[in-house]
CSV table of C-alpha atoms and ligand atoms in Angstrom, one decimal:
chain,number,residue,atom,x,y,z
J,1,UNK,CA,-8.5,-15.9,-32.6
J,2,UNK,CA,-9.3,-18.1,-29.8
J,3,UNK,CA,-8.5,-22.0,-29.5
J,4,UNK,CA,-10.2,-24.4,-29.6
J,5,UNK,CA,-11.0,-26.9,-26.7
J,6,UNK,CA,-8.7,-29.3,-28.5
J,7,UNK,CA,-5.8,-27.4,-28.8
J,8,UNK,CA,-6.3,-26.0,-25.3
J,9,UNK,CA,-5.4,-29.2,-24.0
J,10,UNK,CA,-2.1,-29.9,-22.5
J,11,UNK,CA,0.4,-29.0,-19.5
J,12,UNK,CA,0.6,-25.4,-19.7
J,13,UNK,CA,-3.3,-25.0,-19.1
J,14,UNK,CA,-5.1,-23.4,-16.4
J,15,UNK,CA,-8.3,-22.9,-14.8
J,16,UNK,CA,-9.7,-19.5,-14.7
J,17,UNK,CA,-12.1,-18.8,-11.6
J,18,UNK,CA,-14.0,-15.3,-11.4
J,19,UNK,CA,-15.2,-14.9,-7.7
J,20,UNK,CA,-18.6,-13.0,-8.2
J,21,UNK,CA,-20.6,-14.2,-5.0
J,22,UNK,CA,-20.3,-10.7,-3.2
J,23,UNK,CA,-23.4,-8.8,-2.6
J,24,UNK,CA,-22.0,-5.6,-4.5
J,25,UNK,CA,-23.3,-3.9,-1.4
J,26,UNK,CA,-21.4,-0.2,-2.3
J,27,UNK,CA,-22.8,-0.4,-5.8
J,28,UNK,CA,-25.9,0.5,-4.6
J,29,UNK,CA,-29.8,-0.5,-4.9
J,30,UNK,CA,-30.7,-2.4,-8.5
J,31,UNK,CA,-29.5,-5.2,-10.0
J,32,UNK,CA,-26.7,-6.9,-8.6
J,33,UNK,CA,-23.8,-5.2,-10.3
J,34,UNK,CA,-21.9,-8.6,-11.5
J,35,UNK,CA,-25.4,-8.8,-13.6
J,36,UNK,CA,-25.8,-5.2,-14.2
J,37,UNK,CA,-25.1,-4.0,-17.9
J,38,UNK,CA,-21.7,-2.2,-18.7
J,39,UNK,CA,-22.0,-0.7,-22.5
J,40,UNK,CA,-24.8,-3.5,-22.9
J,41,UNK,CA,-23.3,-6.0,-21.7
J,42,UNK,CA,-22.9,-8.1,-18.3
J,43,UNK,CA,-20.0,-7.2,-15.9
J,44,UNK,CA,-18.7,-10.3,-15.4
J,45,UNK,CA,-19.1,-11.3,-19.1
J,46,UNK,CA,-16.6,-8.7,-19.6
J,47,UNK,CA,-14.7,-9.7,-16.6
J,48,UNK,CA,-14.0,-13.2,-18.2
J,49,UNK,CA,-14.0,-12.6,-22.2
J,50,UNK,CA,-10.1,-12.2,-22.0
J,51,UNK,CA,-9.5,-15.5,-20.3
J,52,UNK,CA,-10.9,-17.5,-22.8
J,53,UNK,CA,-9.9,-15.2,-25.4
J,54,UNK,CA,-6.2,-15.5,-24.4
J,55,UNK,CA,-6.2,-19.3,-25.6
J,56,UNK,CA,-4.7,-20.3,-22.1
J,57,UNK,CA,-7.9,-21.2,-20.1
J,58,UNK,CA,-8.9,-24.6,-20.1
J,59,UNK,CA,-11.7,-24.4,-17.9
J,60,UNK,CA,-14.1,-21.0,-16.5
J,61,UNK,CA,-15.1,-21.2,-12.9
J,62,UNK,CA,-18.0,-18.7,-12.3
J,63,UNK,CA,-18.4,-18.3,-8.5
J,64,UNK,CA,-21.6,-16.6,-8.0
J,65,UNK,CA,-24.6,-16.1,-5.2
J,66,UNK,CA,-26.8,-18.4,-7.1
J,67,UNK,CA,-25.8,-20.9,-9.7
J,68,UNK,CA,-29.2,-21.2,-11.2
J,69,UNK,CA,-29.7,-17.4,-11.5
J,70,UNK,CA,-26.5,-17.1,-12.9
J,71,UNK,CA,-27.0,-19.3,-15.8
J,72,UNK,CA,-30.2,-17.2,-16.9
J,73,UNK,CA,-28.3,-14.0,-16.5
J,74,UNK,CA,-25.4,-14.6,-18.2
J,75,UNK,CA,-27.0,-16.7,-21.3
J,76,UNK,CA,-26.1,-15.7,-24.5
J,77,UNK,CA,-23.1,-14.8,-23.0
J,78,UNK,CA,-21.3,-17.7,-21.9
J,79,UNK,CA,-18.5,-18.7,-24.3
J,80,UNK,CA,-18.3,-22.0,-26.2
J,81,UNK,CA,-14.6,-22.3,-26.3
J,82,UNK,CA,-14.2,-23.9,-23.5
J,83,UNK,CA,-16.2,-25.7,-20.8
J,84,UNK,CA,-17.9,-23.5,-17.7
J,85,UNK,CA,-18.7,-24.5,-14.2
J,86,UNK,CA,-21.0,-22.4,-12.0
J,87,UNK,CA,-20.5,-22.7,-8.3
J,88,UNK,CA,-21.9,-21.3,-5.4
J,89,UNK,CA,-19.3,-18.8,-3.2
J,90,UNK,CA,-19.5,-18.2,0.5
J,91,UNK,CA,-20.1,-15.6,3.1
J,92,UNK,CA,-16.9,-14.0,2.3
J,93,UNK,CA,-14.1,-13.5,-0.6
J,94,UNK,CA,-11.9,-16.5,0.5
J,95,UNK,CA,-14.6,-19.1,1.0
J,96,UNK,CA,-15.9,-18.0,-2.6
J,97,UNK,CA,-11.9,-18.9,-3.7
J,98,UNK,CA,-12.1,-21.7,-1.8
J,99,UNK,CA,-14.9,-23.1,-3.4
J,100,UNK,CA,-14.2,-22.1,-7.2
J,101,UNK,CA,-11.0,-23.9,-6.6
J,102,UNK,CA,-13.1,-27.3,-5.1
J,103,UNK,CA,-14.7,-26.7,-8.7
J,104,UNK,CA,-11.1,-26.1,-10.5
J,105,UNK,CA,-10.7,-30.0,-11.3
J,106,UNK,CA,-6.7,-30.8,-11.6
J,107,UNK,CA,-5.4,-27.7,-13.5
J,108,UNK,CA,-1.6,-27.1,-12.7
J,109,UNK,CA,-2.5,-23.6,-13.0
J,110,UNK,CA,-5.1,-21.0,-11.6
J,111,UNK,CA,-5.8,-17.9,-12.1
J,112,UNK,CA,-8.3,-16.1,-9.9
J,113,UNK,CA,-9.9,-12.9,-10.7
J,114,UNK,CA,-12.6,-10.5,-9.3
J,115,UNK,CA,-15.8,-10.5,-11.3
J,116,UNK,CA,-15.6,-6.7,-10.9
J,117,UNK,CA,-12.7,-6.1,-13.6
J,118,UNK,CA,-13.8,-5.6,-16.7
J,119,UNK,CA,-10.7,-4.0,-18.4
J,120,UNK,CA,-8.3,-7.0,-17.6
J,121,UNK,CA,-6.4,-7.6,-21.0
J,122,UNK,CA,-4.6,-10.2,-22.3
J,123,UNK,CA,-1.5,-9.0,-22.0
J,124,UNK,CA,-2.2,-9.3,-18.1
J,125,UNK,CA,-3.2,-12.6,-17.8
J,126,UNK,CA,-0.1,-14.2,-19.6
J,127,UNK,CA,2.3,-11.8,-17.5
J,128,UNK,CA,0.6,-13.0,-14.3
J,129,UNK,CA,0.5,-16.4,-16.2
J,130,UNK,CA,4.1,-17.2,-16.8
J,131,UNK,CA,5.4,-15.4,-13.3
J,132,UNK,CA,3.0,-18.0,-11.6
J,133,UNK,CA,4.1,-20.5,-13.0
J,134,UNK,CA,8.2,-19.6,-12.6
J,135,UNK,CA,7.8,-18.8,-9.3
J,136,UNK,CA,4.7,-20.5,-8.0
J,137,UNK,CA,2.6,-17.0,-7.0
J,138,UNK,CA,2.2,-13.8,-8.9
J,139,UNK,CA,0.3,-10.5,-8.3
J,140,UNK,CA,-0.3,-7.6,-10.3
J,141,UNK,CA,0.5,-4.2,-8.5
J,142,UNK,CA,0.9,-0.7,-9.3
J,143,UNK,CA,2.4,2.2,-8.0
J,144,UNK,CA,0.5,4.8,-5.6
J,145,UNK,CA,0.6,7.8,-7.7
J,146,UNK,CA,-1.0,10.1,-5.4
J,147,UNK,CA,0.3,11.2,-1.5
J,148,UNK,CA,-0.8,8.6,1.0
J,149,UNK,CA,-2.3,9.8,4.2
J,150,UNK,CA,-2.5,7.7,7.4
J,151,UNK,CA,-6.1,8.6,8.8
J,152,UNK,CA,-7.9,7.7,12.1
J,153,UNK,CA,-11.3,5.7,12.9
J,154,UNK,CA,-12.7,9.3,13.3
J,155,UNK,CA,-11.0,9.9,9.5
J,156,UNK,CA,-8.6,12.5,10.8
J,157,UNK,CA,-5.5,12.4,8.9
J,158,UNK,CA,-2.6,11.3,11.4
J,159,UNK,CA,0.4,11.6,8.9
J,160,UNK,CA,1.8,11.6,5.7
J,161,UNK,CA,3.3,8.2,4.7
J,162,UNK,CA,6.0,7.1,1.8
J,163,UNK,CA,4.1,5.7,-0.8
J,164,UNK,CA,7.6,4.5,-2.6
J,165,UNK,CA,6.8,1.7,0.0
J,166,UNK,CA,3.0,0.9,-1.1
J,167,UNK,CA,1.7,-0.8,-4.1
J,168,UNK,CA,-2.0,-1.3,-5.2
J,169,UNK,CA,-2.7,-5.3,-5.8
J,170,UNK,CA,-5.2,-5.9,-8.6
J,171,UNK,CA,-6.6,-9.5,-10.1
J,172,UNK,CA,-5.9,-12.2,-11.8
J,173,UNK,CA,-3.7,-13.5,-9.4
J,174,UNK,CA,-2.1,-16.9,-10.7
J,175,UNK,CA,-0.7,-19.3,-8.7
J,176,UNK,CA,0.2,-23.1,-8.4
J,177,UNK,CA,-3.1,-24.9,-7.3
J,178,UNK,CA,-1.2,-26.7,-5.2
J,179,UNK,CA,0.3,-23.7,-3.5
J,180,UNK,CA,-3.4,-22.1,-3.5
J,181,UNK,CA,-4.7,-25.2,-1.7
J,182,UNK,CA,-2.4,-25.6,0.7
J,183,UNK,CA,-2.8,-21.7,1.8
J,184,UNK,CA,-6.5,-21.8,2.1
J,185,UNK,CA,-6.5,-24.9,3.8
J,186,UNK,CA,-3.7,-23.5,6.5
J,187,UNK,CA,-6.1,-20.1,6.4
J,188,UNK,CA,-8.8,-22.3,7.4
J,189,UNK,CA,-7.3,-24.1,10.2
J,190,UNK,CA,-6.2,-20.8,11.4
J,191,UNK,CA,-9.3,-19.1,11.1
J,192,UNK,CA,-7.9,-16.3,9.5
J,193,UNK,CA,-9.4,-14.3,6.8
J,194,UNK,CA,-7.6,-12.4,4.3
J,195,UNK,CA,-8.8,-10.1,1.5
J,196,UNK,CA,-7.2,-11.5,-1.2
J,197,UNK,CA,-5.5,-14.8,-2.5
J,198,UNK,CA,-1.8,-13.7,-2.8
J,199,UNK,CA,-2.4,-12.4,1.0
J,200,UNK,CA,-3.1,-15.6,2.5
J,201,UNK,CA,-0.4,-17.3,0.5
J,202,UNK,CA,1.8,-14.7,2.0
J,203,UNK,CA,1.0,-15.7,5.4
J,204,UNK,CA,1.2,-19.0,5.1
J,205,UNK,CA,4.7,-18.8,3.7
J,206,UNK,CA,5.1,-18.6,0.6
J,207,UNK,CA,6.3,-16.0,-1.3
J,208,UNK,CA,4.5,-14.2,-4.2
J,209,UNK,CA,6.1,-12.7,-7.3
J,210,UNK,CA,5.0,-8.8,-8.5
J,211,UNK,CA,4.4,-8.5,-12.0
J,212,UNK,CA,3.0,-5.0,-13.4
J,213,UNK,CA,-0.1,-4.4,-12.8
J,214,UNK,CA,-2.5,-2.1,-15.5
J,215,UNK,CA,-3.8,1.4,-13.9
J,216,UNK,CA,-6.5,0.7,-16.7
J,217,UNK,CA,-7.8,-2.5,-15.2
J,218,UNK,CA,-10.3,-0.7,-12.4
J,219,UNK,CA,-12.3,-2.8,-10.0
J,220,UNK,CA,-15.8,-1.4,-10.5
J,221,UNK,CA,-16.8,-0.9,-7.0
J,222,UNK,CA,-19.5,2.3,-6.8
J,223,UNK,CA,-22.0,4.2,-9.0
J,224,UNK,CA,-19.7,6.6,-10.0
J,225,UNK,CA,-16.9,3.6,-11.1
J,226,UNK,CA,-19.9,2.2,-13.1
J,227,UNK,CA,-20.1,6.0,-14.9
J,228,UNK,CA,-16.3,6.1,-15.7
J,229,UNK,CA,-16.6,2.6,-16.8
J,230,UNK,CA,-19.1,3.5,-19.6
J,231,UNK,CA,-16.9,6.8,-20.3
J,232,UNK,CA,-13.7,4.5,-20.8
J,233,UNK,CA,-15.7,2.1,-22.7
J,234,UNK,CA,-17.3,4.9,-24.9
J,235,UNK,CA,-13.9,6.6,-25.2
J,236,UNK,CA,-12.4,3.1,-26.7
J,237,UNK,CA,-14.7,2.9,-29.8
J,238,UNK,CA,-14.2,6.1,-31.8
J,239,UNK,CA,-15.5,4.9,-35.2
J,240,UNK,CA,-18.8,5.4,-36.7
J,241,UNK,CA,-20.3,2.0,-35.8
J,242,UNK,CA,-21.8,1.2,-39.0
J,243,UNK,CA,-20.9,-2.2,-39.9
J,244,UNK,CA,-21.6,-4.4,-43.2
J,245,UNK,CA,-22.0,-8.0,-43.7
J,246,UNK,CA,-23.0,-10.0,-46.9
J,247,UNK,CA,-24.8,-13.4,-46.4
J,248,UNK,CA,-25.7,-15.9,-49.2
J,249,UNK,CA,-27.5,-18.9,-50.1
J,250,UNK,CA,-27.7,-21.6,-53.0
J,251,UNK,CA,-30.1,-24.3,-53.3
J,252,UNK,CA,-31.0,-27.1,-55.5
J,253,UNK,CA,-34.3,-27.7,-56.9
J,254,UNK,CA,-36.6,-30.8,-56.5
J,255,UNK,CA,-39.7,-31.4,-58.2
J,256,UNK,CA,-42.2,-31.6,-55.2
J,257,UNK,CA,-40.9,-30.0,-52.6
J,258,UNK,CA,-42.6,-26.9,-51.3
J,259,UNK,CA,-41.2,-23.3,-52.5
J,260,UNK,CA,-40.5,-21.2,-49.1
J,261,UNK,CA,-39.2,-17.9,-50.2
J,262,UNK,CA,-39.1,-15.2,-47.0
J,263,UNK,CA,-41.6,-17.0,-44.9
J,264,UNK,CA,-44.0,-17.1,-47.9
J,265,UNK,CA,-45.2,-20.6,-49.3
J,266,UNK,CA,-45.2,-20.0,-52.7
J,267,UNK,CA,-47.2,-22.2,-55.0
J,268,UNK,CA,-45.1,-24.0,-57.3
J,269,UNK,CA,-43.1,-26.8,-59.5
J,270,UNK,CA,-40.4,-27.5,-57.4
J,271,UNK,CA,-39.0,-26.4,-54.4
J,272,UNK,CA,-35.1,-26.4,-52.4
J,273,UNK,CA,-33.8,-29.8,-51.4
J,274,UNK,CA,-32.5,-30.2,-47.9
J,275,UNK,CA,-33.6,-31.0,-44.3
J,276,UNK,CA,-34.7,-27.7,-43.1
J,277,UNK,CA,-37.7,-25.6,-45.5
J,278,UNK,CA,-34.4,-24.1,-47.5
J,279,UNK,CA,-35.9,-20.7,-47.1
J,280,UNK,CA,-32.8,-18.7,-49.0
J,281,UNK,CA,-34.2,-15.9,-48.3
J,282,UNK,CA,-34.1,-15.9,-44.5
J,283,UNK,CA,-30.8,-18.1,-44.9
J,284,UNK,CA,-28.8,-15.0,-46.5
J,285,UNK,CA,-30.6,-12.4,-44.6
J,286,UNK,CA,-29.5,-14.4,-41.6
J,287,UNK,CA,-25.9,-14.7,-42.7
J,288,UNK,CA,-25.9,-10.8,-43.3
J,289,UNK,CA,-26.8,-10.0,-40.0
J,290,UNK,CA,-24.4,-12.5,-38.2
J,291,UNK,CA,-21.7,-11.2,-40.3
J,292,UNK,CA,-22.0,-7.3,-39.5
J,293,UNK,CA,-22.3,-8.3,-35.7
J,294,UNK,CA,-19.0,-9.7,-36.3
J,295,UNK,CA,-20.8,-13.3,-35.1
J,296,UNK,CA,-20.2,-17.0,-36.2
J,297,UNK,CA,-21.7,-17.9,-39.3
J,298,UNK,CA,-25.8,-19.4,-39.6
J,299,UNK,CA,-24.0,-22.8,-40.0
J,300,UNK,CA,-21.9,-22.7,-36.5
J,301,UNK,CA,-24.3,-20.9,-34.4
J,302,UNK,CA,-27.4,-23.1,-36.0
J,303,UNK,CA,-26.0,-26.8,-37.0
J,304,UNK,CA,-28.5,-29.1,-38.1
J,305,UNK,CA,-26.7,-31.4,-36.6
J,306,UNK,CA,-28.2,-30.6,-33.1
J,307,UNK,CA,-31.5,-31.5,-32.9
J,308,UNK,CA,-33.1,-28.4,-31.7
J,309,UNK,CA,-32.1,-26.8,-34.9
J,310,UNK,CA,-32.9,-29.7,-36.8
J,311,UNK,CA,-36.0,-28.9,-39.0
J,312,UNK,CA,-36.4,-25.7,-37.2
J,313,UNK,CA,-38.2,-22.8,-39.2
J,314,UNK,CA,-35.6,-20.3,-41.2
J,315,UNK,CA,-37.7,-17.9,-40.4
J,316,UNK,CA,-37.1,-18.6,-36.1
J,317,UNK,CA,-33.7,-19.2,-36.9
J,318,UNK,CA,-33.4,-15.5,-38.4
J,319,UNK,CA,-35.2,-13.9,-35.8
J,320,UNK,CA,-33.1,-15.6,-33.5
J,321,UNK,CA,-29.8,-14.6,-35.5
J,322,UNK,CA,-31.1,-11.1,-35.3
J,323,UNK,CA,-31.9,-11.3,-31.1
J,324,UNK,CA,-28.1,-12.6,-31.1
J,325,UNK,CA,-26.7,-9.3,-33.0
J,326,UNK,CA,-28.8,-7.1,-30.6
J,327,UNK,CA,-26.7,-8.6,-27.5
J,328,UNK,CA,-24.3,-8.0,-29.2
J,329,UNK,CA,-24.9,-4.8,-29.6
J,330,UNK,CA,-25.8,-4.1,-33.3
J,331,UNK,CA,-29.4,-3.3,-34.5
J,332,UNK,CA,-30.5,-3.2,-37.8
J,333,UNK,CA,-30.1,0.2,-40.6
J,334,UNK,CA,-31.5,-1.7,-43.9
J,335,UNK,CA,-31.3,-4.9,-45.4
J,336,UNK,CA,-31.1,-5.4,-48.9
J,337,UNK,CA,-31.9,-9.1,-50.9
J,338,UNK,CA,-31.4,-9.9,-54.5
J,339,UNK,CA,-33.1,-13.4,-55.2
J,340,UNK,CA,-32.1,-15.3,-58.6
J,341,UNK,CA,-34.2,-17.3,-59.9
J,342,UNK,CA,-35.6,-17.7,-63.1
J,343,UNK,CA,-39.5,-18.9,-62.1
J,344,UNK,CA,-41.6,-18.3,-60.4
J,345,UNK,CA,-43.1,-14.8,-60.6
J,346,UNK,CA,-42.4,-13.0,-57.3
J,347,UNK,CA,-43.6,-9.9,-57.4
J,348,UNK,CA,-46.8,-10.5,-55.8
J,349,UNK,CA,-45.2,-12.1,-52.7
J,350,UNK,CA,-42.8,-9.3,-52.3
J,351,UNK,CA,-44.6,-7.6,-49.6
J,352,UNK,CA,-45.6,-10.5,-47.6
J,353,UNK,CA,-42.3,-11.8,-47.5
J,354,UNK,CA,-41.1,-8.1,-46.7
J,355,UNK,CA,-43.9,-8.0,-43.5
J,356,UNK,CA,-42.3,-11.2,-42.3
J,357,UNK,CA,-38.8,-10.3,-42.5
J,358,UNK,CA,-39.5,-7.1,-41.1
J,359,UNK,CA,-41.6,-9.1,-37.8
J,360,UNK,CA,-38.3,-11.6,-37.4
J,361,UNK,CA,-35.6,-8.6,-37.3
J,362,UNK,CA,-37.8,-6.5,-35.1
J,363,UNK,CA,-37.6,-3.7,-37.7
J,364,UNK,CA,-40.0,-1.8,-40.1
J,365,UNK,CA,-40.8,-3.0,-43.7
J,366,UNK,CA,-39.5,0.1,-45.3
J,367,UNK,CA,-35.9,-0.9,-43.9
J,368,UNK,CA,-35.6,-4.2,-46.6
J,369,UNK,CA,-35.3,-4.5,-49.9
J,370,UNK,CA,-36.1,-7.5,-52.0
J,371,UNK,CA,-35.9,-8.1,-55.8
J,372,UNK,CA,-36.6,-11.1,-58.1
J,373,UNK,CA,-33.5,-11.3,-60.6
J,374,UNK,CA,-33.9,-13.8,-63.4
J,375,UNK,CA,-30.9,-15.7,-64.3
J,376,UNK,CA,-31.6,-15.1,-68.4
J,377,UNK,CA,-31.5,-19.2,-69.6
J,378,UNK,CA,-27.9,-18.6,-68.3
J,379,UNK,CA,-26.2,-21.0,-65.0
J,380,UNK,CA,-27.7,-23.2,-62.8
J,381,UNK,CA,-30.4,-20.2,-61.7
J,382,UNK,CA,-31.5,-19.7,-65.8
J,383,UNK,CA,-31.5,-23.8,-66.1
J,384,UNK,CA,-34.1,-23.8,-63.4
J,385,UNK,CA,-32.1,-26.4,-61.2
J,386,UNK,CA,-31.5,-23.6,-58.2
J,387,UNK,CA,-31.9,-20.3,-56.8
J,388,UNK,CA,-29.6,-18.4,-55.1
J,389,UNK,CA,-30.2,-15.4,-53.2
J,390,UNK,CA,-27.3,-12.2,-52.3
J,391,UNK,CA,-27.9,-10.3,-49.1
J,392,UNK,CA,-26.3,-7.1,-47.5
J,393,UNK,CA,-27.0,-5.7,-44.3
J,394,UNK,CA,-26.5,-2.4,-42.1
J,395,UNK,CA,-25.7,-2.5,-38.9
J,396,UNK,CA,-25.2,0.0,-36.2
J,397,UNK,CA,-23.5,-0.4,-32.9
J,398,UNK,CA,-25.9,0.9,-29.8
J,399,UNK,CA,-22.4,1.3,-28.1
J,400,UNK,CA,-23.7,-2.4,-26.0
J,401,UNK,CA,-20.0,-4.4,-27.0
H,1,CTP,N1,-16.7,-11.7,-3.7
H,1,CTP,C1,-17.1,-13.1,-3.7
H,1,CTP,N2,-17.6,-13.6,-2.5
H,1,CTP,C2,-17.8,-12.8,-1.5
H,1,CTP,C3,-17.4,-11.4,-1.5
H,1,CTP,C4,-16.8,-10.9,-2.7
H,1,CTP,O1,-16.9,-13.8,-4.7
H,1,CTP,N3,-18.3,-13.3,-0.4
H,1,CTP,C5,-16.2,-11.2,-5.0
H,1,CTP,C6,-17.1,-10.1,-5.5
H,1,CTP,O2,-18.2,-10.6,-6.2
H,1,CTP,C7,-16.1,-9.3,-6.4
H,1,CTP,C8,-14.8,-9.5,-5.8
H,1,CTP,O3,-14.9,-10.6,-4.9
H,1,CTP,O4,-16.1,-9.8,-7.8
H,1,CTP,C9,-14.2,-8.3,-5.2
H,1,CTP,O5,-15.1,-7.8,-4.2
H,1,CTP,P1,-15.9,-6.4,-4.2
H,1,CTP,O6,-15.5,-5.6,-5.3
H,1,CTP,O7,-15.7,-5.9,-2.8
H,1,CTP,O8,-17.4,-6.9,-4.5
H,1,CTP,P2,-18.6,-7.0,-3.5
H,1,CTP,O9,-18.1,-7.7,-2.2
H,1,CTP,O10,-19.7,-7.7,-4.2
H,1,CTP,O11,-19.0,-5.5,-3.2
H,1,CTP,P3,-19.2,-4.8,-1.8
H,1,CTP,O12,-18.0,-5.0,-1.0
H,1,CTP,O13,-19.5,-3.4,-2.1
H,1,CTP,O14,-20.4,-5.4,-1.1
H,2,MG,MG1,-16.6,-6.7,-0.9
């Protein structure tokens, strides 16, 4: 599970920066392919899931064409683990590293990785991790498997070369920022260009440590690396897709207070106490869905704390649960909804409250169930002092994760 900001905090730390400013010029016409969808979801969001989620990063430093855009595109997707800075990049690679690291703040540690590797892992960044931070520099290589030709400007093949004495450099690269710094700033003196960090820091004498690189961890470059991206993707989630959650919801009653049951103001004695219109209904529905879309609960990704959620409508708040579970790639099978309560008589509301569920969850009618349960004179529900209402919900993947 991933840390904290709290516990992220200390010596060890790093800043992550993800250098997406290219134009993305051999992926071809469309939308700019750090924005464009893999399996549903932003390149670079997959590109930078794995820092935070390696507990490591302390600080995300998204270096894109346009900040502004950016931050439309990618929300919904930005993490909450730990704090994000958008930044513009430059005309080329190392002026995009250059600024991302201006954005870095004081970090020991960087690691900086193309917004055009989706499959990093884990495992990868704390390898790169700790060589950087032993031995100041680290890069990620592997081996050229195939013969290696020497060709001409004309692309006439002029030889046959040893490939034992190649290697294929891949991202993150991690490095000291201090060492980073100092190599861009000599670069820039120089007025010398290189096309990747652990180049540059080469150059300007220092030396860089090899750690294994991952054949899996493709830069996604052309059309066709988009197609084997989905197939890899596709290929990594063999199970059915079908996923369950339960959600629930108990509330107190107050004489007074309006009854809101599934959208549906129904007339009556008493109604739920709280701040919000303690609509079980939608609160358990909405728990349901969060829960088989594998999200955070109604209570962490809505706090009444924050005032925009404060007083907000349960019926937005599932509609807006159930927009959150479609990017993440889930949509709704059937929902089913037992609601305990002992008075009053539901069954003429049933439908309304159906059509309204139904509008919020972008789904048809027929795919939820409700039913009135009384609690028989028995527990808080057959005292009349609260309801309580049981939800389970279907979902399937649309193969978006
Ligand atoms: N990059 C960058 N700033 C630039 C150029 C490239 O931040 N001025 C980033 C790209 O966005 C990408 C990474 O460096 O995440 C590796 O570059 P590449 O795969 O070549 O992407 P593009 O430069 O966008 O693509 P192309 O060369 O096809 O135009
Ligand atoms: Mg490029």
């Amino acid at each position: 599970m991933a840390s904290s900001p709290e516990s992220r905090a200390g010596s060890d730390l790093c800043a992550a920066i993800l250098v997406a400013a290219g134009k993305g010029l051999r992926a071809g016409p469309g939308e700019l392919k750090q924005f464009r969808k893999l399996g549903g979801v932003p390149l670079l969001a997959r590109c930078f899931r794995p820092f935070v989620q390696c507990g490591k990063v302390s600080h995300l430093v998204l270096v894109v064409p346009d900040p502004v855009e950016a931050k439309t595109r990618l929300s919904g997707w930005l993490p909450t683990e730990c704090p994000v800075t958008f930044v513009a990049g430059g005309a080329t690679r190392q002026e995009s590293t250059a600024a991302g690291l201006a954005a870095a703040g004081d970090a020991d540690l960087v690691l900086v990785h193309d917004g055009a590797r989706p499959f990093v892992e884990v495992e990868l960044i704390l390898r790169v991790l700790e060589a950087a931070r032993e031995q100041g520099a680290a890069v990620p290589l592997i081996p050229v498997r195939e013969t290696l030709k020497s060709v001409d400007a004309a692309g006439l093949i002029t030889g046959t070369v040893n490939r034992g004495a190649f290697a294929l450099a891949q991202t993150p690269q991690g490095f000291r920022r201090v060492i980073l710094n100092a190599a861009l700033e000599w670069a820039s003196s120089r007025g010398f260009s290189g096309t990747d960090e652990s180049e540059i820091v080469e150059k300007s004498g220092h030396s860089v440590a090899r750690v294994e690189g991952m054949t899996r961890n493709l830069k996604v470059t052309t059309p066709e690396d988009f197609e084997m991206a989905e197939k890899l993707l596709s290929d990594s989630q063999p199970d059915s897709g079908l996923r369950v959650g339960l959600g629930y919801d108990v509330h107190a009653l107050v004489p007074g207070r309006p009854l809101v049951l599934g959208g549906v103001e129904i007339p009556h004695v008493s109604g739920p106490a709280g701040h919000s219109d303690g609509d079980l209904v939608c609160h358990a529905a909405t728990d349901a869905l969060l829960g088989a879309a594998g999200l955070p609960d109604i209570g962490q990704l809505f706090p009444d704390t924050d005032p925009v959620h404060a007083g907000a409508r349960s019926l937005d708040l599932l509609a807006r649960a159930s927009q959150r579970a479609r990017q993440a790639g889930f949509r709704i099978v059937n929902l089913d909804l037992v609601l305990v309560a002992e008075e009053p008589r539901l069954i003429g509301h049933l439908e309304s409250m159906k059509a309204n569920l139904a509008e919020a969850m972008d789904c048809a009618p027929e795919c939820i169930g409700i039913k009135g349960k009384r609690g028989e004179g028995l527990g808080f529900a057959g005292r009349r002092e609260g309801m309580a209402a049981h939800a389970v919900a279907l979902m399937t993947s649309t193969g978006r994760k």
